[in-house]
Each structure stands twice: as C-alpha cells, then as structure tokens.
Short mmCIF file of C-alpha atoms in Angstrom, two decimals:
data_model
loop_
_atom_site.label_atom_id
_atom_site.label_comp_id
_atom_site.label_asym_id
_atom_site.label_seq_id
_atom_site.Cartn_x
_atom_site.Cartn_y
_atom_site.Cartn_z
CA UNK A 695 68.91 96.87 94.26
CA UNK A 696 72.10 94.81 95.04
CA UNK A 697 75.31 96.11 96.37
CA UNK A 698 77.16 94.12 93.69
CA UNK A 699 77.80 94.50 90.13
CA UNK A 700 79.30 91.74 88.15
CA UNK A 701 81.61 91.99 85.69
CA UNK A 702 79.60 92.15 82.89
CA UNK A 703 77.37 94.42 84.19
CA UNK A 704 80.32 96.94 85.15
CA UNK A 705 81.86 96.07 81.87
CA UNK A 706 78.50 97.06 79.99
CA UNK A 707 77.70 100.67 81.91
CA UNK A 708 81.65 101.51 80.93
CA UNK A 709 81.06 100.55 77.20
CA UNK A 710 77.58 103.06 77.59
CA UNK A 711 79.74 106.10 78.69
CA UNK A 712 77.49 105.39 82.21
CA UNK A 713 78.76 108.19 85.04
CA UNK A 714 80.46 105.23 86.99
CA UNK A 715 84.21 105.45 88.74
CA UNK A 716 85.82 102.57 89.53
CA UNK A 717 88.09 102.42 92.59
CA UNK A 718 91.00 99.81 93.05
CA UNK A 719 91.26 99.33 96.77
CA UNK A 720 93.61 96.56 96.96
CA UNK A 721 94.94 95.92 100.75
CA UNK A 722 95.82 93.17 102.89
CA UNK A 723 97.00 93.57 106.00
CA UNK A 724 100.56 91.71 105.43
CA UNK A 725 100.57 93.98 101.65
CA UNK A 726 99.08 97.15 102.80
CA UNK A 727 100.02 99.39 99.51
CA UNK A 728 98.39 97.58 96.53
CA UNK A 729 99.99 100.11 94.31
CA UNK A 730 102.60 97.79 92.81
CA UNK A 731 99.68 95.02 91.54
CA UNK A 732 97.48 98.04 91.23
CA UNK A 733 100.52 99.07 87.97
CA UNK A 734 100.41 94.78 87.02
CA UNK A 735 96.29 95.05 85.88
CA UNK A 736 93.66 97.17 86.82
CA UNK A 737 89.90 97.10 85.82
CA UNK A 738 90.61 100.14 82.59
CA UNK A 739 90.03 103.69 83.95
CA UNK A 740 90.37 102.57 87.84
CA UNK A 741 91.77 105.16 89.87
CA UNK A 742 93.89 103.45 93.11
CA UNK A 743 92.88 104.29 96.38
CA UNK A 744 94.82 103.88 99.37
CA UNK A 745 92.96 102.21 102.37
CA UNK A 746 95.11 103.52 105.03
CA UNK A 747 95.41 107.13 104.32
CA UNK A 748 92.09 107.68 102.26
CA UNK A 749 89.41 105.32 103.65
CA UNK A 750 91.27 105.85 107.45
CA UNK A 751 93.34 108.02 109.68
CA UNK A 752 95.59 107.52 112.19
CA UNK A 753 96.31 108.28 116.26
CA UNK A 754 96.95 106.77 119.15
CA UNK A 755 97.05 103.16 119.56
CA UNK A 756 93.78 103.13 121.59
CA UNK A 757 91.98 104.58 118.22
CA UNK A 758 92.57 101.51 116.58
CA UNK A 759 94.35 100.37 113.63
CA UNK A 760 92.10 102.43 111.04
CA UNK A 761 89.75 105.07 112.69
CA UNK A 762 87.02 106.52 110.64
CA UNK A 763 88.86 109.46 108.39
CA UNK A 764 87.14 112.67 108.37
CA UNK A 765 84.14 113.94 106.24
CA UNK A 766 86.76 116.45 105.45
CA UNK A 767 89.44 113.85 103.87
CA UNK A 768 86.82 111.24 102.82
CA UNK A 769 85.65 114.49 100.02
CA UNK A 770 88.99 115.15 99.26
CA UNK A 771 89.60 111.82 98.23
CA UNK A 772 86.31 111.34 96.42
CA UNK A 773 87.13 114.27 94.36
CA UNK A 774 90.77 113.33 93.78
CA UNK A 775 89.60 109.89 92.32
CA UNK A 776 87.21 112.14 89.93
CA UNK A 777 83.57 111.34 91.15
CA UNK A 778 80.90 113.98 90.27
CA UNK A 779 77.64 114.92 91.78
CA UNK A 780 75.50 111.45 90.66
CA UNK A 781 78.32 109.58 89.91
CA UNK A 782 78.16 105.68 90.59
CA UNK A 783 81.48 104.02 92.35
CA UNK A 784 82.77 100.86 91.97
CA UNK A 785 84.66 99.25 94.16
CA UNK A 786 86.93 96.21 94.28
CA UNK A 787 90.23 94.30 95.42
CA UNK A 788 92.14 91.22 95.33
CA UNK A 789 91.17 89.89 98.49
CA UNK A 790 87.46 89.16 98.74
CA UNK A 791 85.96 92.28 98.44
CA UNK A 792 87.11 92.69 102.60
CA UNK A 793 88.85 96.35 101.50
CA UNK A 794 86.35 97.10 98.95
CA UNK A 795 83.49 96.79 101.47
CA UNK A 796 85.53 99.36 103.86
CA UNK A 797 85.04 101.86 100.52
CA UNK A 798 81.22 101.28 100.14
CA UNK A 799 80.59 101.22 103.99
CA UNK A 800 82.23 104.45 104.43
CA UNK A 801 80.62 106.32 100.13
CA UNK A 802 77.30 104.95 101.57
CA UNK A 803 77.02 106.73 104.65
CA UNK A 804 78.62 109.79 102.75
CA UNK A 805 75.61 109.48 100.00
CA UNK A 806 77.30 108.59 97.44
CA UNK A 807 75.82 105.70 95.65
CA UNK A 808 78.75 103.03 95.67
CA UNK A 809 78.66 99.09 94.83
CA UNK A 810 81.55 96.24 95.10
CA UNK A 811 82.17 94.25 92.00
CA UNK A 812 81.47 90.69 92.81
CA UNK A 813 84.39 88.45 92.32
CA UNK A 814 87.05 91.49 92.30
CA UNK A 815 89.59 91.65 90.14
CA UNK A 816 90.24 88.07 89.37
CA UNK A 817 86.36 87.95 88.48
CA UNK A 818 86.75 90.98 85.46
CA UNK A 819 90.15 89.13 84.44
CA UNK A 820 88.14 85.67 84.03
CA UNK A 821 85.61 87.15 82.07
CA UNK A 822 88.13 87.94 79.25
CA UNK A 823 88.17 91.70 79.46
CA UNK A 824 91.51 93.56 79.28
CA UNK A 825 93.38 95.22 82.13
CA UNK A 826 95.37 98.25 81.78
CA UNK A 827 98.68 99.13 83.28
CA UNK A 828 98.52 102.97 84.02
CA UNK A 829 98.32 104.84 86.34
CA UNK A 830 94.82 106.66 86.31
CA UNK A 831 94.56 110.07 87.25
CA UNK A 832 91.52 111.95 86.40
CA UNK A 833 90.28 115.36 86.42
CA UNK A 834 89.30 116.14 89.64
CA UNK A 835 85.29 115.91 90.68
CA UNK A 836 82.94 117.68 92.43
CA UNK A 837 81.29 115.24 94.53
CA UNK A 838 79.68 117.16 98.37
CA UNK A 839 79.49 114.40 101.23
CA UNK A 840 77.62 114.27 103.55
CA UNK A 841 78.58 114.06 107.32
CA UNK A 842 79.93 110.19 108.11
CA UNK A 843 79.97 108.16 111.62
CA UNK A 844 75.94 107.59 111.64
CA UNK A 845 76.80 103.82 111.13
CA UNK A 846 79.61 103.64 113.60
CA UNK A 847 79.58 102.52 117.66
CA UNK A 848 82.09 104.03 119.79
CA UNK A 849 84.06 101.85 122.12
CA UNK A 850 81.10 102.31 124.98
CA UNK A 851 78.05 101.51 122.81
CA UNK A 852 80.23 98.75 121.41
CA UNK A 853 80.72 97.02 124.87
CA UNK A 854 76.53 98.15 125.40
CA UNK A 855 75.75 96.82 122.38
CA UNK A 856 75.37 92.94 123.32
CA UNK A 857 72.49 93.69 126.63
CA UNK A 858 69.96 94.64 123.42
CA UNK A 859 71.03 93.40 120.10
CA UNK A 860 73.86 90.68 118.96
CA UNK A 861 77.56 91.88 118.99
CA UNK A 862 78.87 89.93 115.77
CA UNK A 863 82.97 89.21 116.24
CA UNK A 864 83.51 88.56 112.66
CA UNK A 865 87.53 87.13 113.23
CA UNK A 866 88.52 83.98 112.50
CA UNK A 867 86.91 81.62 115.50
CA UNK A 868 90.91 80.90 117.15
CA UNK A 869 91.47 84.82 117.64
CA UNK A 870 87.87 84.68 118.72
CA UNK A 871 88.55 82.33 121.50
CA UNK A 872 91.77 84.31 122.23
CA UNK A 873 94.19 81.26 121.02
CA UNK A 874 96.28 83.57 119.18
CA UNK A 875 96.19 86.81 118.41
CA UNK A 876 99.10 88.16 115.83
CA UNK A 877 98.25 91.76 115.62
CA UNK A 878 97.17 93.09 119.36
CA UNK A 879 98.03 93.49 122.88
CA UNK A 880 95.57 90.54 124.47
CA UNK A 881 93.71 87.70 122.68
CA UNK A 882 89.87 87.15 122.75
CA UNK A 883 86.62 88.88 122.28
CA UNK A 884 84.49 91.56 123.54
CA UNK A 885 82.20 90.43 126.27
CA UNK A 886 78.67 89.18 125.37
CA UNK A 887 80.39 89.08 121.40
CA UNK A 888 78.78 85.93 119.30
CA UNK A 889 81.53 84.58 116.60
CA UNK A 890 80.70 84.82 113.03
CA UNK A 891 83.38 85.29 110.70
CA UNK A 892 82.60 87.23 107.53
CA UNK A 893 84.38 84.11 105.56
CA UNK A 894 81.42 82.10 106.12
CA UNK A 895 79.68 84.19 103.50
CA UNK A 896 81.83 83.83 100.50
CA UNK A 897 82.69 80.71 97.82
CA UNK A 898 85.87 79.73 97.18
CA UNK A 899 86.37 82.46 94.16
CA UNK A 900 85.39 85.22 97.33
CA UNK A 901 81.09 85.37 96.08
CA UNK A 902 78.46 86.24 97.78
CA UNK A 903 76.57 82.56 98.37
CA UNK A 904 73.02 82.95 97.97
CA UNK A 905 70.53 84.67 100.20
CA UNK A 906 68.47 81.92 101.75
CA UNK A 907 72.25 80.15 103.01
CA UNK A 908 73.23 83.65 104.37
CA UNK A 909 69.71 84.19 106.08
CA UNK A 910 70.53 80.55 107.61
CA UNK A 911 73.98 81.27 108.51
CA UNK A 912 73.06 84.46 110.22
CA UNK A 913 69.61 82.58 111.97
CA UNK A 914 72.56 80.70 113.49
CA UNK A 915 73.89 83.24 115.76
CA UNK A 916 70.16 84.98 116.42
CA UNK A 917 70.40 87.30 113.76
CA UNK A 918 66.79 88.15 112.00
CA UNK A 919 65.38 91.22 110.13
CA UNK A 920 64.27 93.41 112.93
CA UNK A 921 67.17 92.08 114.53
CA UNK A 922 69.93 95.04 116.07
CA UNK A 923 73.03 93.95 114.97
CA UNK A 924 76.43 95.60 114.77
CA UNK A 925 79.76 94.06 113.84
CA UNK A 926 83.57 93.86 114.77
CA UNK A 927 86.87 92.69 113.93
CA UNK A 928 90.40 93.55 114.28
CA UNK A 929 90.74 96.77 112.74
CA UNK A 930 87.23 97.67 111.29
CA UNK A 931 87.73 96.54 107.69
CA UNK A 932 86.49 92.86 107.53
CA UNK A 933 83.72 94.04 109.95
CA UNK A 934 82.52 96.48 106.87
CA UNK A 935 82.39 93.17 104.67
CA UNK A 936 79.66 92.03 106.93
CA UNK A 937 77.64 95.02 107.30
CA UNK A 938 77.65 94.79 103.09
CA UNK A 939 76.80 91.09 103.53
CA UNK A 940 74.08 91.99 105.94
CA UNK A 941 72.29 94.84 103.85
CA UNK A 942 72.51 92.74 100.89
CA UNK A 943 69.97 90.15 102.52
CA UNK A 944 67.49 93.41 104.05
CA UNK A 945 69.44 93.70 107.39
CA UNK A 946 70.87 96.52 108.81
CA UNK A 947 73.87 96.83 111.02
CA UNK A 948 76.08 98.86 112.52
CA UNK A 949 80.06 98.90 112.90
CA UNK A 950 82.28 99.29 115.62
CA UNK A 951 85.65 100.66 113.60
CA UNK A 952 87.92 100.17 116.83
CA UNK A 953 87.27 96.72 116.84
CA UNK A 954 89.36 94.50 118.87
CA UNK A 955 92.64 97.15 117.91
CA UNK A 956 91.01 99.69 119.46
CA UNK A 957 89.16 97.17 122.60
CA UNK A 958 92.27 95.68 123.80
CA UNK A 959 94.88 98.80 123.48
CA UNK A 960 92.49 100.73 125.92
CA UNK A 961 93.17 100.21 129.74
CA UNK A 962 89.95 98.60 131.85
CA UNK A 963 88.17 96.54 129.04
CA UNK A 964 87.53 93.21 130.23
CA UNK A 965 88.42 90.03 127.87
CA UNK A 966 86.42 86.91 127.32
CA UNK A 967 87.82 83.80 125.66
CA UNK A 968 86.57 80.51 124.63
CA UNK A 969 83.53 79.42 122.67
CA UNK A 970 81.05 81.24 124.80
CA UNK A 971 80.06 85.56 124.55
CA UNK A 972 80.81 85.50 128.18
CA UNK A 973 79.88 88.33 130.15
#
C-alpha cells in the first residue's frame, strides 16, 4: 500500500463519507506559520496544524531546531484536529510534501494510519476541485497513541550509525560540503555521512519519480533493501521526507531529529567537509 494518495483518490474517499482527516501542514523554514495561506485555500474540511508547536517541541539549542514532541502532546494534537480510533490522515503542504512527511513520520510511529497527498496543495487545486477559506475546527477525537521515538537515533547512535549502515545527509550538497551554512553554528556534515539530498526524489511539480529511478538513485550511495539506513538534515524535517521516500520503495530507515541543529550546537562533535564522509 503506498504512502500517497492523489488527489482524486482523496477527493473520492471525502465524497464516500470515508473516516479520513486531512491535515494542512504548511511550513517553510523562512514562513514558519502557514496559517495565513492556510485562510487563502485549503483542501475542504482540513484542519491546520502547526509544525513547530504540534509535530515538535522546543529546548536548548543543543536539542535541535525541532525535537521529537511528546507522546503526550502528539495525542493532544491528534485529538484536537478530530481523528478517531481508525481514522485515516492526510497530510499535505505547499512545499513538497517536506512538512507533510514530518506529520506521517511522526502518526506512523504513533499507529495511526497516515498518508501524504502527492502533489500537495497545488496538486488538489490543478485537479479542479474547490478550496475553502475557513477555518476548520472539529469536534474533538478520540484517537490513543502509541509511545513515539522507536524510529529516532539520538545524537550518539547518530555519529555510530555510519561504522554499520549508511548515514544519509539529505541537505543540499554546498551545506553538505560545509560551503555555507545559513542556519547553524559550523558548516559541514557528520563524519562517515554520504550526501543525498531528498530533492533528488521529486519532479518539478514536488512527485514522487518512479520506483526503479529511486532504487537507482539510492544504489548510488550503497543503499539496498536489507540495507541499515538512517537519515539527517538540518532540523529533522526534510530528513522525514526521505524516510517516506525510502519506505515507499520497501526500505526502512531511521531518523536522526537533531540533525545537523542539534550536531553542531553540541560541544566535542567533530566536522567533516568536502565531497568525501570523512571520518
């Protein structure tokens, strides 16, 4: 079963009263609060959700940009945005699906059965179907988690993680080589880290590209089923985008929600740059 839904399909469960809940996660890091596009057209009966106070906490710089949030405040969430026991979430953005994935990464772990609608918003808009302007509040749901984190390294198995699987920095290859680095303290990549960014994936309207060119793409950087695999970024919430890219195709894969926020605001961790993992 795929971890997308296209817009017709979403558009067809809605019109058969299906137990789905669609989620509007639109975030970007230079427009974190999607709210005010959220109010110009939303996918009809999506409730908003905010990335960096629902899908992530806060603390201390060496946490990272967006730590994991609590079982706790992950439920209270889920409830608020109305999702009942068997319920069926739906998730999308603006942006590529990158925020969206952070939703099902995190629903999935918590057993809740979640997908990302391929294309996002701009993909329901150019199918013709109508967007609504409100702002969705629904009665609140009953949905029980389960306990999250199973799918997350911590900062030590992260820097492990390269001596017996491949340590996928999913950034954009300059911040992987440490040319620049906009958001954090030092600029390049965790030691023994391969470069793959989560881009790569995705057509120009943000699809997934077909299996067999992902498989390729990922044969690339020594990535196979069977394969342990765990991915970073800056922050944790592209990284999710290629743990959904990587189930899709069979392969599973772990995340490291510190990323390099977390790597380089913590005292000690050693920094490679240029083209090679180093060591």
């Amino acid at each position: 079963m795929s971890n997308f839904l296209s817009a017709e399909e979403l558009g067809d469960l809605q019109e058969q009263g299906a137990p789905v809940r669609v989620i509007d996660v639109r975030w970007r890091l230079d427009r974190p609060d999607g709210r005010a596009e959220y109010r110009q057209g939303h996918v009809p009966g999506a409730v908003y959700v905010p990335l960096d106070t629902e899908l992530s906490s806060h603390g201390a710089p060496s946490d990272g940009r967006h730590p994991l949030p609590s079982t706790e405040t992950l439920q209270a969430a889920v409830r608020r945005w109305g999702v009942n026991e068997g319920d069926l979430v739906v998730a999308y953005d603006d942006f590529r699906g990158l925020a969206a994935a952070r939703a099902w990464w995190l629903l999935r772990q918590a057993g809740i059965d979640a997908r990302v609608l391929d294309g996002g918003i701009a993909g329901w808009i150019a199918t013709g179907r109508r967007v609504d302007t409100d702002d969705v509040t629904p009665e609140p749901g009953d949905a029980v988690l389960q306990e999250i984190g199973a799918d997350a390294l911590s900062i030590d198995e992260a820097a492990a993680f390269p001596a017996s699987g491949v340590l996928l920095d999913v950034r954009a290859p300059e911040r992987y080589r440490g040319e620049t680095e906009p958001l954090d303290p030092a600029a390049g990549h965790i030691p023994g880290a391969v470069n793959l960014p989560t881009m790569l994936h995705l057509d120009a309207e943000g699809r997934l590209l077909d299996p067999a060119t992902i498989r390729e793409t990922l044969a690339d950087v020594g990535v196979q089923e069977g394969t342990p695999v765990a991915a970073y970024c800056g922050s944790g919430v592209t990284a999710a985008h290629t743990a959904l890219v990587l189930d899709e195709v069979g392969i599973a894969a772990k995340v490291f929600p510190g990323s390099w926020s977390q790597w380089s605001n913590t005292p000690g961790r050693p920094v490679a740059t240029g083209d090679a993992p180093g060591s």
